[in-house]
Coordinates of C-alpha atoms and ligand atoms in Angstrom, one line a residue:
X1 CA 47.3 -47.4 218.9
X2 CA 44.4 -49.6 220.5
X3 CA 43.1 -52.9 218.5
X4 CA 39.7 -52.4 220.0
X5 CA 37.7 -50.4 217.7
X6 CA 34.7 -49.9 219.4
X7 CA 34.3 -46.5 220.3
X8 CA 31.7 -44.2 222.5
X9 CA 29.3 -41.9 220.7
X10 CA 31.6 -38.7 219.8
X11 CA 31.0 -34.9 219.5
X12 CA 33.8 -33.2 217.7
X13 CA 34.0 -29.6 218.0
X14 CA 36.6 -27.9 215.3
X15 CA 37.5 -24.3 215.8
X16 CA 39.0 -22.5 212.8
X17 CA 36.8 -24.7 210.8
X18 CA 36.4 -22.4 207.8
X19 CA 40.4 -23.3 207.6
X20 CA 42.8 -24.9 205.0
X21 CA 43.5 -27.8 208.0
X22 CA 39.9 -28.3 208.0
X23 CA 39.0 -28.6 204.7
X24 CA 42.4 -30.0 203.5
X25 CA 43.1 -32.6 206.2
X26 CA 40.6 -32.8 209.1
X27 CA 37.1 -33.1 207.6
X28 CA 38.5 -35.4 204.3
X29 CA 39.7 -38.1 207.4
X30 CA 36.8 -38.0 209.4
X31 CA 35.3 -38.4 205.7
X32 CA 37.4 -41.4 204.9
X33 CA 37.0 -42.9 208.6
X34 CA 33.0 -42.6 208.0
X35 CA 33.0 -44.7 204.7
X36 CA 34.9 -47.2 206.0
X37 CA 32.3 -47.6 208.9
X38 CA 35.3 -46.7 211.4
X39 CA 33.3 -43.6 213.0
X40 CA 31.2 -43.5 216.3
X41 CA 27.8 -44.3 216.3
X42 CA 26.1 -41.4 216.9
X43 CA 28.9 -39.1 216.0
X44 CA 28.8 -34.9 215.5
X45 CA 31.0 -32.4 214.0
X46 CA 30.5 -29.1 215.2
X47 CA 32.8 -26.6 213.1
X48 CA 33.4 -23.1 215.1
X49 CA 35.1 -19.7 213.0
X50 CA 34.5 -16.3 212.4
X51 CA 33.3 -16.4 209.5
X52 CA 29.6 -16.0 209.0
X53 CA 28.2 -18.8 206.9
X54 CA 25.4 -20.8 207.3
X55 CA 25.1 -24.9 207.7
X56 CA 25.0 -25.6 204.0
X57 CA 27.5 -23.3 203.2
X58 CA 29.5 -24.8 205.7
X59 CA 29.3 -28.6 204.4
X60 CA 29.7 -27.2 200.8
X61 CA 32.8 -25.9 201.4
X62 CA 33.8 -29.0 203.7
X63 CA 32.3 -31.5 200.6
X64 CA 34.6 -29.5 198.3
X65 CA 37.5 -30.1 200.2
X66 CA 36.4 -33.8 200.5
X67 CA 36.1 -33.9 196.9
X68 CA 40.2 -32.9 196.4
X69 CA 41.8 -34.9 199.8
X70 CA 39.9 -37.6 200.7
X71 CA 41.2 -40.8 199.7
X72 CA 38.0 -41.5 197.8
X73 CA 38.1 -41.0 194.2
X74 CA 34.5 -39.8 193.7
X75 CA 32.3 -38.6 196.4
X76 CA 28.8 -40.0 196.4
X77 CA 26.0 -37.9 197.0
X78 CA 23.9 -40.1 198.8
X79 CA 27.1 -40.6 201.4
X80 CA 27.7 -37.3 201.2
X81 CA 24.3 -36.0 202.7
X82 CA 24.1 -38.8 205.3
X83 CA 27.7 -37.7 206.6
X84 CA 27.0 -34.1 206.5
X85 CA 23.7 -34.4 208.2
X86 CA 26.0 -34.5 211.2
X87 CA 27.7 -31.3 210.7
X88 CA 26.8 -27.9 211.8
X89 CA 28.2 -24.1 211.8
X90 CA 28.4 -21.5 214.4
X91 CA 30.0 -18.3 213.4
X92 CA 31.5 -17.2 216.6
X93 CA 34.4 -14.8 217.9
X94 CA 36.8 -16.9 220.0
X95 CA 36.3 -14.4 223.1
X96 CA 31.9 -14.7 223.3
X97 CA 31.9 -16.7 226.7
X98 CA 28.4 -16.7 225.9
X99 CA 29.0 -19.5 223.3
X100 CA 31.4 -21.6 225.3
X101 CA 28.0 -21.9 227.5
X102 CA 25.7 -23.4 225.2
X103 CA 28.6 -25.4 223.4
X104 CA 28.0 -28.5 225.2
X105 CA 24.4 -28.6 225.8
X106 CA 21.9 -31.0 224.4
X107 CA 23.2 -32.6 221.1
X108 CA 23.2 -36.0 222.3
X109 CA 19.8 -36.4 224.0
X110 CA 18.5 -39.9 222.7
X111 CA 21.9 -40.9 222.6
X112 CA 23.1 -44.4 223.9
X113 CA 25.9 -43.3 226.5
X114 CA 27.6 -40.2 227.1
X115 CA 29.3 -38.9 224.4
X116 CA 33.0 -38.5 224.3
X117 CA 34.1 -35.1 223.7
X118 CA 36.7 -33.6 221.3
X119 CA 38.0 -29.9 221.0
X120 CA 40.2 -29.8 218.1
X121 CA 42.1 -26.2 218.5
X122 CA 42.5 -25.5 214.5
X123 CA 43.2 -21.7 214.5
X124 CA 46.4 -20.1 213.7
X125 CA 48.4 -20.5 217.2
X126 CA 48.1 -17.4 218.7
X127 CA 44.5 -17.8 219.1
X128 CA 45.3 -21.5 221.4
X129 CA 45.9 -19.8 224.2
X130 CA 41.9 -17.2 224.5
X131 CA 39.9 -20.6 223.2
X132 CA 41.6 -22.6 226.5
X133 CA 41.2 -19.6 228.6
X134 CA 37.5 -19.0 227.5
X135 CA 37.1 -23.4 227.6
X136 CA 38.4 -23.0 231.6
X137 CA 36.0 -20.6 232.4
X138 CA 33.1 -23.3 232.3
X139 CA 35.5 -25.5 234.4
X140 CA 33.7 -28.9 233.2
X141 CA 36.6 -30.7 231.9
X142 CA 39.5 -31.1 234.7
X143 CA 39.7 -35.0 235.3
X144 CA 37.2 -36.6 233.1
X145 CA 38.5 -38.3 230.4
X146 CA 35.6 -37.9 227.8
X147 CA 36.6 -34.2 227.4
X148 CA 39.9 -34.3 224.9
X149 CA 41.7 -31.4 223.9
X150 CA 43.9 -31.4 220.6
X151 CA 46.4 -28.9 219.6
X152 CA 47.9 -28.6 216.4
X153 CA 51.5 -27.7 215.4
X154 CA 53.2 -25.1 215.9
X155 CA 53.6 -25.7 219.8
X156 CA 54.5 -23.0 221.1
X157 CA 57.7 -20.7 219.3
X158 CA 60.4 -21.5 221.6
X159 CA 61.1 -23.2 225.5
X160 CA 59.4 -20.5 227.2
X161 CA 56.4 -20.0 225.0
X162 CA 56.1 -23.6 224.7
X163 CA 56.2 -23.8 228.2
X164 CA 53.7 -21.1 228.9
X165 CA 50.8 -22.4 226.8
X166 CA 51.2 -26.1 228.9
X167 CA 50.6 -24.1 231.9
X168 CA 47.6 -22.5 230.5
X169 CA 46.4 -25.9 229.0
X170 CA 47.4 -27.8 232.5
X171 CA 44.9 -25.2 234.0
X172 CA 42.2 -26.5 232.5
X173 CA 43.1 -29.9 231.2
X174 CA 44.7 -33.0 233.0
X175 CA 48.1 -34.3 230.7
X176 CA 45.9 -37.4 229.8
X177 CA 43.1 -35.2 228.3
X178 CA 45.7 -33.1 225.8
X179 CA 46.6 -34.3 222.2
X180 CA 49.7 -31.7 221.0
X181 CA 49.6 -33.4 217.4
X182 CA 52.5 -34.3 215.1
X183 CA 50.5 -35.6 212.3
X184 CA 54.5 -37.5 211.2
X185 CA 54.2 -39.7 214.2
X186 CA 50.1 -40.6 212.1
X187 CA 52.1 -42.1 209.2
X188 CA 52.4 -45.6 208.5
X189 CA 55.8 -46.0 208.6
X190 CA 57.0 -44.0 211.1
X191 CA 54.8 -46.3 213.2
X192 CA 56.1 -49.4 211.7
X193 CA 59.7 -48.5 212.6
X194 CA 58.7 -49.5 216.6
X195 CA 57.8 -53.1 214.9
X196 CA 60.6 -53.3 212.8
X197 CA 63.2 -52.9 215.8
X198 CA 61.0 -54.7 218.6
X199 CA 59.0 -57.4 216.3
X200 CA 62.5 -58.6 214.3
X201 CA 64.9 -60.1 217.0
X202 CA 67.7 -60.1 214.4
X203 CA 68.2 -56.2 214.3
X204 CA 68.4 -55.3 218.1
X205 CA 71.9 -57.1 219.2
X206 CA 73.6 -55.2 215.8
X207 CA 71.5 -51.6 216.5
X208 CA 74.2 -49.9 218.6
X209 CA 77.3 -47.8 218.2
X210 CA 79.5 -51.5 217.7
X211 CA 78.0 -51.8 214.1
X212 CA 76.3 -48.5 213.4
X213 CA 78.5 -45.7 211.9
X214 CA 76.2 -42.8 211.6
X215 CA 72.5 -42.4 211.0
X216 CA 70.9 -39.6 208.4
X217 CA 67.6 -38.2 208.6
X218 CA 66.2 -36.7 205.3
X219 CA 63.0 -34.8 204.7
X220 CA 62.8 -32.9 201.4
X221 CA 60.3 -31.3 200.1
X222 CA 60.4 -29.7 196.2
X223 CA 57.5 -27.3 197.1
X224 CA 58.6 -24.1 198.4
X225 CA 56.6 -22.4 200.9
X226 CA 53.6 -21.3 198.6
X227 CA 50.5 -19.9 200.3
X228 CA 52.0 -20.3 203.5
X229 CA 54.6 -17.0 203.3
X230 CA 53.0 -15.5 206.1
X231 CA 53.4 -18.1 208.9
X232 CA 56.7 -19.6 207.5
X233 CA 58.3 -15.9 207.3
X234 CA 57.8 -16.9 211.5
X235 CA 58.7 -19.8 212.0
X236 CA 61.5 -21.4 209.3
X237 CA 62.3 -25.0 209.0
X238 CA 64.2 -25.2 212.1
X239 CA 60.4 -24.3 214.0
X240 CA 58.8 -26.4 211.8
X241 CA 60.5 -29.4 210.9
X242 CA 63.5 -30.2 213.0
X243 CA 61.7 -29.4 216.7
X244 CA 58.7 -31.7 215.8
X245 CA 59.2 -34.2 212.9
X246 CA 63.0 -34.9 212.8
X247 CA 63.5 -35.1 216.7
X248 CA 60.6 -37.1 216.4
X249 CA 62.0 -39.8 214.3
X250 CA 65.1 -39.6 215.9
X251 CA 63.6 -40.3 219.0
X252 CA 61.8 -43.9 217.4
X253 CA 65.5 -44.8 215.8
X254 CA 67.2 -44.1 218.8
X255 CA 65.0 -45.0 221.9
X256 CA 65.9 -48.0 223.8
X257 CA 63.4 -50.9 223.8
X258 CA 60.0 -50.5 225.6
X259 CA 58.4 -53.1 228.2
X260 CA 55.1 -52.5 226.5
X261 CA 53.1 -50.4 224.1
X262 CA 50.7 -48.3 226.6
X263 CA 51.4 -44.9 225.7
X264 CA 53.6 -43.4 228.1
X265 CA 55.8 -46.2 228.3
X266 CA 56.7 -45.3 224.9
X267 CA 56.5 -41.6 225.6
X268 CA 58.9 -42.1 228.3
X269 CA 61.8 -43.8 226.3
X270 CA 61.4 -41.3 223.6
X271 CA 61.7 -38.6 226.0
X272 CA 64.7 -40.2 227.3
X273 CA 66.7 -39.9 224.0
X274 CA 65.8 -36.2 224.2
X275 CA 67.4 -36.1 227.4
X276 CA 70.6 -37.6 226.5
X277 CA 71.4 -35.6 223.3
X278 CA 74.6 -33.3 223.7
X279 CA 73.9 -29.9 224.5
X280 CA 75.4 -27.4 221.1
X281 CA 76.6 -24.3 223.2
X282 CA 76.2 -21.2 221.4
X283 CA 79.7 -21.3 220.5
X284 CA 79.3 -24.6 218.7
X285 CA 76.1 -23.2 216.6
X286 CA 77.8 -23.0 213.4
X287 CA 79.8 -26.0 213.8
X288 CA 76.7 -28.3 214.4
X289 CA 73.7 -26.5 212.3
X290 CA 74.0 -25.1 209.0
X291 CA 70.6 -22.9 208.0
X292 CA 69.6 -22.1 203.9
X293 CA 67.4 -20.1 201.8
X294 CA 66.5 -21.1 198.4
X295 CA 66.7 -18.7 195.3
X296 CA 65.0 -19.3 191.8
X297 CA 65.9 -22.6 190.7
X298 CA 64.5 -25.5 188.8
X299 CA 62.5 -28.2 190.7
X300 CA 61.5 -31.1 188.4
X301 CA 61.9 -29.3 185.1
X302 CA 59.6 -26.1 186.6
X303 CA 61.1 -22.6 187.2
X304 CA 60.7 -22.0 190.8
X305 CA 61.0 -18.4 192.5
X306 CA 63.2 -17.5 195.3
X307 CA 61.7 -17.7 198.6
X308 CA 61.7 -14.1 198.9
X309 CA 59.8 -13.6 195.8
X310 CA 57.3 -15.9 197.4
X311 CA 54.0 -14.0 198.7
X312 CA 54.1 -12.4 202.0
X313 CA 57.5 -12.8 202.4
X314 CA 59.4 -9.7 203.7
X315 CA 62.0 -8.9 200.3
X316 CA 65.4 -9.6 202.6
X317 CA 63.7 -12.1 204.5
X318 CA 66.5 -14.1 206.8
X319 CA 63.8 -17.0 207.3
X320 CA 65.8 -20.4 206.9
X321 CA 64.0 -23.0 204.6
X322 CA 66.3 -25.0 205.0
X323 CA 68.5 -26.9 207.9
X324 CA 71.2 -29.3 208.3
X325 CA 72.1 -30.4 212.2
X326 CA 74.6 -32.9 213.5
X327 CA 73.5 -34.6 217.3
X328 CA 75.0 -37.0 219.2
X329 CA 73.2 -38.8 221.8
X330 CA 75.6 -39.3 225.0
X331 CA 74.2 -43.1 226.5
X332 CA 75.8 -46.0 226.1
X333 CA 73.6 -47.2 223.0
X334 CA 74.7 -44.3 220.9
X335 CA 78.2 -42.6 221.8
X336 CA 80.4 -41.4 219.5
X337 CA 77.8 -41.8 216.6
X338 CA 76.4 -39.0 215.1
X339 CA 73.0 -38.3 213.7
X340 CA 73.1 -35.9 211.0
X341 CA 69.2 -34.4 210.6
X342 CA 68.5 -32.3 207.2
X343 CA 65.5 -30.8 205.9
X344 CA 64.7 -28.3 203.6
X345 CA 61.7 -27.1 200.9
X346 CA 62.4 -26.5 197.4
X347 CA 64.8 -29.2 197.1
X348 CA 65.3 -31.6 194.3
X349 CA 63.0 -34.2 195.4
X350 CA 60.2 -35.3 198.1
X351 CA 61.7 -37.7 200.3
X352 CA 61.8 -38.7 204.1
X353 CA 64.1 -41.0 205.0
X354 CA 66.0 -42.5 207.7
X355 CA 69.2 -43.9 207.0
X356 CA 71.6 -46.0 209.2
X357 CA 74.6 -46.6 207.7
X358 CA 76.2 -49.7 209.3
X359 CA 80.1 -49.9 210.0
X360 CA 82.5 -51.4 207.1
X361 CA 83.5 -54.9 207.3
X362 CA 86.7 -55.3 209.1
X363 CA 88.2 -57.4 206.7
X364 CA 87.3 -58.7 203.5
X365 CA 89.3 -60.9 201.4
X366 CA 88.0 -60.3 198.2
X367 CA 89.8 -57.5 196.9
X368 CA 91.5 -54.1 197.2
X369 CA 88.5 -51.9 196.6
X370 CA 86.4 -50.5 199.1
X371 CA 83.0 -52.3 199.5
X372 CA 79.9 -50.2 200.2
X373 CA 79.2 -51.1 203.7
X374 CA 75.5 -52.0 204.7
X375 CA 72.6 -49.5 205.1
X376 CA 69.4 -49.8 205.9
X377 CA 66.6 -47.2 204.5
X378 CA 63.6 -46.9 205.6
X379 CA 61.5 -44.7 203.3
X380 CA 58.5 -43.1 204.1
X381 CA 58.0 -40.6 201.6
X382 CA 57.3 -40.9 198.6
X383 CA 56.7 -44.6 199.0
X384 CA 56.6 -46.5 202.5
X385 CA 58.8 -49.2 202.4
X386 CA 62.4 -50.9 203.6
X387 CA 65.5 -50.8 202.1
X388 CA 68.5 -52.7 202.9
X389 CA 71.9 -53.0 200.5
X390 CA 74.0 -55.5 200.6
X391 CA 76.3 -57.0 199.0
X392 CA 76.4 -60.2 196.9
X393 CA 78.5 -61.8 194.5
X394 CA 78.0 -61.0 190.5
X395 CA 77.3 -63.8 188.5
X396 CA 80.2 -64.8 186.3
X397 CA 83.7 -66.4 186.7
X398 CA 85.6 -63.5 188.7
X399 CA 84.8 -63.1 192.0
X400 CA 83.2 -59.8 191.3
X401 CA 81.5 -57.6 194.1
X402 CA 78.0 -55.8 193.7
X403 CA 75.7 -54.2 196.4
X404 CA 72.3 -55.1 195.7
X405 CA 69.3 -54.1 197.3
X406 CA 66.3 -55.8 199.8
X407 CA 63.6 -53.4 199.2
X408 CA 60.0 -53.7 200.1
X409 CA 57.2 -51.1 199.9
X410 CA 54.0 -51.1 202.0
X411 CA 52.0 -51.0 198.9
X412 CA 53.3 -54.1 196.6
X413 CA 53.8 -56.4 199.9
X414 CA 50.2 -55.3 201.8
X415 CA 48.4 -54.2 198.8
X416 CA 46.5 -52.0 201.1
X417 CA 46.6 -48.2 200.5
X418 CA 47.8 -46.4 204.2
X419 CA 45.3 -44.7 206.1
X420 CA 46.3 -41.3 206.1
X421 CA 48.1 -39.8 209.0
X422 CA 45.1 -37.7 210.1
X423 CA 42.9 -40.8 209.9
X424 CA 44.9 -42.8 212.4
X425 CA 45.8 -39.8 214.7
X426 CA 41.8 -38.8 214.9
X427 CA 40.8 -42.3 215.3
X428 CA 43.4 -42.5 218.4
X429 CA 41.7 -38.8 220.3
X430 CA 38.6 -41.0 219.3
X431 CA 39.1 -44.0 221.2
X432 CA 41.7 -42.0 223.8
X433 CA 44.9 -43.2 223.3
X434 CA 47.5 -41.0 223.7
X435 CA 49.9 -42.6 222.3
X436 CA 51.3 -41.1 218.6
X437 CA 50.9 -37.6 220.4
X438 CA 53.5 -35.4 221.9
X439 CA 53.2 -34.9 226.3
X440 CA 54.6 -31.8 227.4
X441 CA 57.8 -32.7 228.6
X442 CA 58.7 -34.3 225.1
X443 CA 57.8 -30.8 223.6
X444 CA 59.8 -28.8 225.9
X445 CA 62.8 -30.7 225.9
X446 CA 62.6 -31.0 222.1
X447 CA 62.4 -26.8 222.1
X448 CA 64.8 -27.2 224.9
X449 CA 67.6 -29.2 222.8
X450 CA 67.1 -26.3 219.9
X451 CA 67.3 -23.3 222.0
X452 CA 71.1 -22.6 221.5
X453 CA 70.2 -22.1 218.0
X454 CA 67.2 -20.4 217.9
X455 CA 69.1 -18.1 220.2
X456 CA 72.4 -17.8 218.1
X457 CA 70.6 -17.4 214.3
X458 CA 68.2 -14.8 215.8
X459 CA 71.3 -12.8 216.9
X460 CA 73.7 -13.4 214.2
X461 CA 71.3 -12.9 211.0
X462 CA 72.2 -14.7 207.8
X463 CA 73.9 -12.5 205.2
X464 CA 74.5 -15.1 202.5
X465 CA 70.9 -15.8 202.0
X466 CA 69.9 -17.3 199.7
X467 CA 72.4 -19.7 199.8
X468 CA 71.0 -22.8 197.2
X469 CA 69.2 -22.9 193.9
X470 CA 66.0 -24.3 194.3
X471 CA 66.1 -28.0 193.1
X472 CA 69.6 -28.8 194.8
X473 CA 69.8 -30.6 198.1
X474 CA 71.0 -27.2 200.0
X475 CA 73.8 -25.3 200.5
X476 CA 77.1 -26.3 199.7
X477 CA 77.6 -25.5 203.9
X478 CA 75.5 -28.8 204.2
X479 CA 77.9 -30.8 202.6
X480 CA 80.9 -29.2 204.8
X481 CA 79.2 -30.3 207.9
X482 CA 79.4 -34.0 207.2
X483 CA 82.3 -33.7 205.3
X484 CA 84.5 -32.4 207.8
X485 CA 83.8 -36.0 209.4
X486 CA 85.0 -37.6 206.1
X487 CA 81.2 -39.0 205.3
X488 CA 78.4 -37.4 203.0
X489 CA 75.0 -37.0 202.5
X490 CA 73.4 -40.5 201.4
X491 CA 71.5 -40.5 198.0
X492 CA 67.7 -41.3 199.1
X493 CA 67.4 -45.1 198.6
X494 CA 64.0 -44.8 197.0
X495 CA 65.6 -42.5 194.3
X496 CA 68.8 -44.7 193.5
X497 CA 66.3 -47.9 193.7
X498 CA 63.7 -46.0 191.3
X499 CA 66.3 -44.6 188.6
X500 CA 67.6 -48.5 188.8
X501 CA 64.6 -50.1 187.8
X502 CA 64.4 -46.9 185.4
X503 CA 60.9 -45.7 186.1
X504 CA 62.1 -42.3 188.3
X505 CA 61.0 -41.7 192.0
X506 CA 58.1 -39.3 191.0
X507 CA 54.8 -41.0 193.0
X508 CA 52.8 -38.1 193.5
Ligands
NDP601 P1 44.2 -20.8 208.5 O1 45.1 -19.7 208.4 O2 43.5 -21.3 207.3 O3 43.2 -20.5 209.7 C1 42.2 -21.3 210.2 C2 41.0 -20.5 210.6 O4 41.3 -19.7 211.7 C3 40.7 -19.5 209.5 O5 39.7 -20.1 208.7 C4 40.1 -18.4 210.2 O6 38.7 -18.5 210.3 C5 40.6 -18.4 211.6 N1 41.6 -17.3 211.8 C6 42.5 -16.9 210.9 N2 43.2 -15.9 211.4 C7 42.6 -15.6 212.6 C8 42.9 -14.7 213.7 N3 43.8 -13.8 213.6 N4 42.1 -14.7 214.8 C9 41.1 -15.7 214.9 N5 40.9 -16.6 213.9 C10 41.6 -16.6 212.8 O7 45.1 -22.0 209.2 P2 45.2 -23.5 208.8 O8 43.8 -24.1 208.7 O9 46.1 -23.6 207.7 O10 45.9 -24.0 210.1 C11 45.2 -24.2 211.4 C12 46.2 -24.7 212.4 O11 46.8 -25.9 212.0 C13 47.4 -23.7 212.6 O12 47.8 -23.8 213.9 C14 48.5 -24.3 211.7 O13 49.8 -24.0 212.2 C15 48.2 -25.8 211.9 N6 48.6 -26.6 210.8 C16 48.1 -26.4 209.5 C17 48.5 -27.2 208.5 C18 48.0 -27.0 207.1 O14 48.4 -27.8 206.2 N7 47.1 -26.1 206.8 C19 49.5 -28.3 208.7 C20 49.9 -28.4 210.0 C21 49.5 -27.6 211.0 P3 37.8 -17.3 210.5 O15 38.4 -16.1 209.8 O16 36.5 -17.8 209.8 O17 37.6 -17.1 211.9

């Protein structure tokens, strides 16, 4: 992330712009970057699909989705018609080399420099792969660094797949000019965990395997997989959590300190902790990784249906929706202390969290009971913030232990709503810092570390599916994985701090 805002005129060219992404995420951004004067001047947004509709259709169906996700509560019109005057539509098949031709002709006559170039790859994934082939036929891009290609999630299915669609992209593109987006690493607080290690000189001496016990990585969500049936059914939340998000935020707890903040010096270190993590041989599958499916359940007082009962999911579908993994990460930092990653959908509440749970004191004089040893949470769903417990004296005339909590959230200390993650992440291709995105080799070492699984649940299918009601924290084969090591999953901070102060943990 770059503190120099000014940025060169911009065309942004969207394909699989009659899409949820677009209208849910992409366009409400740009949207919210526009009213807060942060866009390119000139800027344009060409949207590419199949779909035949005309311009106005187009920015209808974009205002609509402004109207729900943008973080503006009321869309003005006059706003409105200034921003959309820089949109247009072209109905196109992905394979018509006819309209890769004209694509980057002409728009920014009159303008005041060359404009910067953006091909934001929004179609479902298989369709990556023709749009870079049919991009390299015009073989303009290789080695300038206006032309940026970005590339949502899923990367790829696996190592090899992964691995094949870098070589098509590195046929075309240079490493610099490719954005492989993992819209976590947009979020506030996953950012602010690099300033909270490397800004605070108190934590670094303490963040090791001397004082850390283990470290817990939690994201929940209570929805289940709703619309999305038909991609899910392919992927699962190993696919689409663990490989990307979770490693992800393993990586930024884990990585050792960085010289500087240019982008691939941070890139590197991550990369580095995806080096070091033990290798689970395909024997060890099912004593490191424990998969789920929910069933009907109750999530926040609603009756939820099973998975399978979702739409376009196959009746017997052995699609995991939920996963529990232990890692350890073999460098000096980090032996012998695991990292137990979980995520799962229709669970009993929407959290991400990151929780390292500090060693017990070695001694205290106190008394005979055990004293909750220090953790530190930090939250950043529902509510951004930092959590540490400690523990302090009651007031009264017995020497009376209590843990009591340091909490902060973004919100009540910065009074300053987040951008959202797309925001920041488009404003980086924007000024061309490569920074929050994934490079190749983190991707296919991330695929790399999962492969022994991927490999052993395809073989062995799931018979116990589905294995947790929805609205519990997964199956009960969750809890045996860290319990065989005599710990347990943490209660989410934000949840135990909420129900505390007696107001519940429900932000949305
Ligand atoms: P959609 O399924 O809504 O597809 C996007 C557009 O691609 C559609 O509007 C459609 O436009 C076109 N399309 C659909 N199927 C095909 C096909 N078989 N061949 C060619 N074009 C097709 O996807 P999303 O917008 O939900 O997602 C887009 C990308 O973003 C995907 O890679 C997805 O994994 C990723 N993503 C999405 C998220 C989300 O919340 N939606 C979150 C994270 C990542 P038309 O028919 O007009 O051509």
């Amino acid at each position: 992330m770059l503190d120099d805002l000014s940025i060169d005129p911009t065309v942004i060219y969207i394909f699989g712009a009659s899409g949820d992404l677009a209208q849910r995420k992409i366009i409400p951004a740009i949207y919210d970057l526009f009213i807060k004067d942060l866009m390119p001047k000139p800027f344009f947004i060409i949207g590419l699909a199949r779909t035949p509709l005309t311009d106005d259709d187009f920015r209808q169906q974009l205002r609509r989705g402004v109207g729900q996700f943008s973080q503006q509560s009321k869309v003005d019109d006059e706003i409105w018609n200034k921003f959309a005057s820089n949109i247009k539509y072209i109905g196109t098949e992905y394979n018509d080399s006819n309209i890769y031709r004209s694509l980057f002709a002409d728009i920014e006559q009159g303008w005041r420099a060359t404009a910067s170039r953006i091909l934001y790859l929004a179609t479902p994934p298989e369709m990556f792969a023709t749009i870079v082939g049919q991009l390299g036929q015009s073989n303009v891009f290789r080695g300038k660094e206006k032309y940026r290609i970005v590339i949502e999630k899923p990367f790829g299915r696996d190592l090899k797949s992964a691995q094949k669609l870098n070589s098509a992209l590195a046929k075309v593109f240079d490493e610099s000019q490719i954005y492989r987006i993992d819209h976590y690493l947009g979020k506030e607080t996953v950012q602010n965990i690099l300033a909270f290690r490397f800004a605070n000189a108190m934590w670094e001496p303490i963040w090791n395997r001397s004082f850390i016990d283990h470290v817990q990585i939690t994201v929940s969500e209570q929805v289940g997989v709703g619309r999305r049936g038909g991609y899910y059914e392919h992927a699962g939340a190993l696919r689409d959590m663990i490989q990307n998000h979770l490693l992800q935020l393993m990586c930024l707890v884990a990585m050792e300190p960085p010289t500087s903040f240019q982008a691939d010096e941070i890139r590197n270190k991550k990369v580095d902790v995806l080096h070091a993590i033990r290798p689970i041989s395909r024997d060890e599958v099912f004593k490191f990784a424990v998969r789920g499916q929910y069933g009907s359940g109750i999530v926040a007082g609603e009756n939820v249906a099973a998975y399978r009962e979702e739409p376009n999911v196959a009746e017997h579908s052995g699609t995991e929706t939920f996963v529990a993994i232990k890692f350890y990460i073999d460098n000096w930092r980090w032996q012998g202390v695991p990292f137990y990653l979980r995520t799962g959908k229709g669970m009993e509440a929407r959290v991400s969290e990151i929780s390292l749970q500090f060693r017990p004191v070695p001694h205290h004089p106190f008394s005979k009971r055990v004293i909750e040893p220090n953790r530190l949470a930090i939250q950043i769903e529902p509510k951004e913030g930092i959590m540490l417990l400690t523990q302090a004296k009651e007031p009264g005339l017995v020497m009376k232990i209590k843990p009591v909590e340091m909490h902060y959230t973004y919100d009540e200390v910065f009074q300053y709503s987040s951008p959202g993650a797309y925001e920041t992440l488009l404003l980086d291709v924007m000024r061309g810092d490569p920074g929050l995105f994934m490079r190749a080799d983190q991707v296919e070492m991330a695929w790399s570390v999962l492969s022994s699984i991927l490999e052993v649940w395809q073989d062995i299918p799931e018979v116990g599916f589905p294995n947790y009601a929805a609205g519990e924290w997964g199956p009960q084969e969750a809890e045996r994985l860290i319990a065989q090591d005599g710990r347990s999953w943490l209660f989410p901070a934000c949840l135990e701090f909420e129900n505390k102060k007696g107001d519940g943990c429900d932000y949305n």
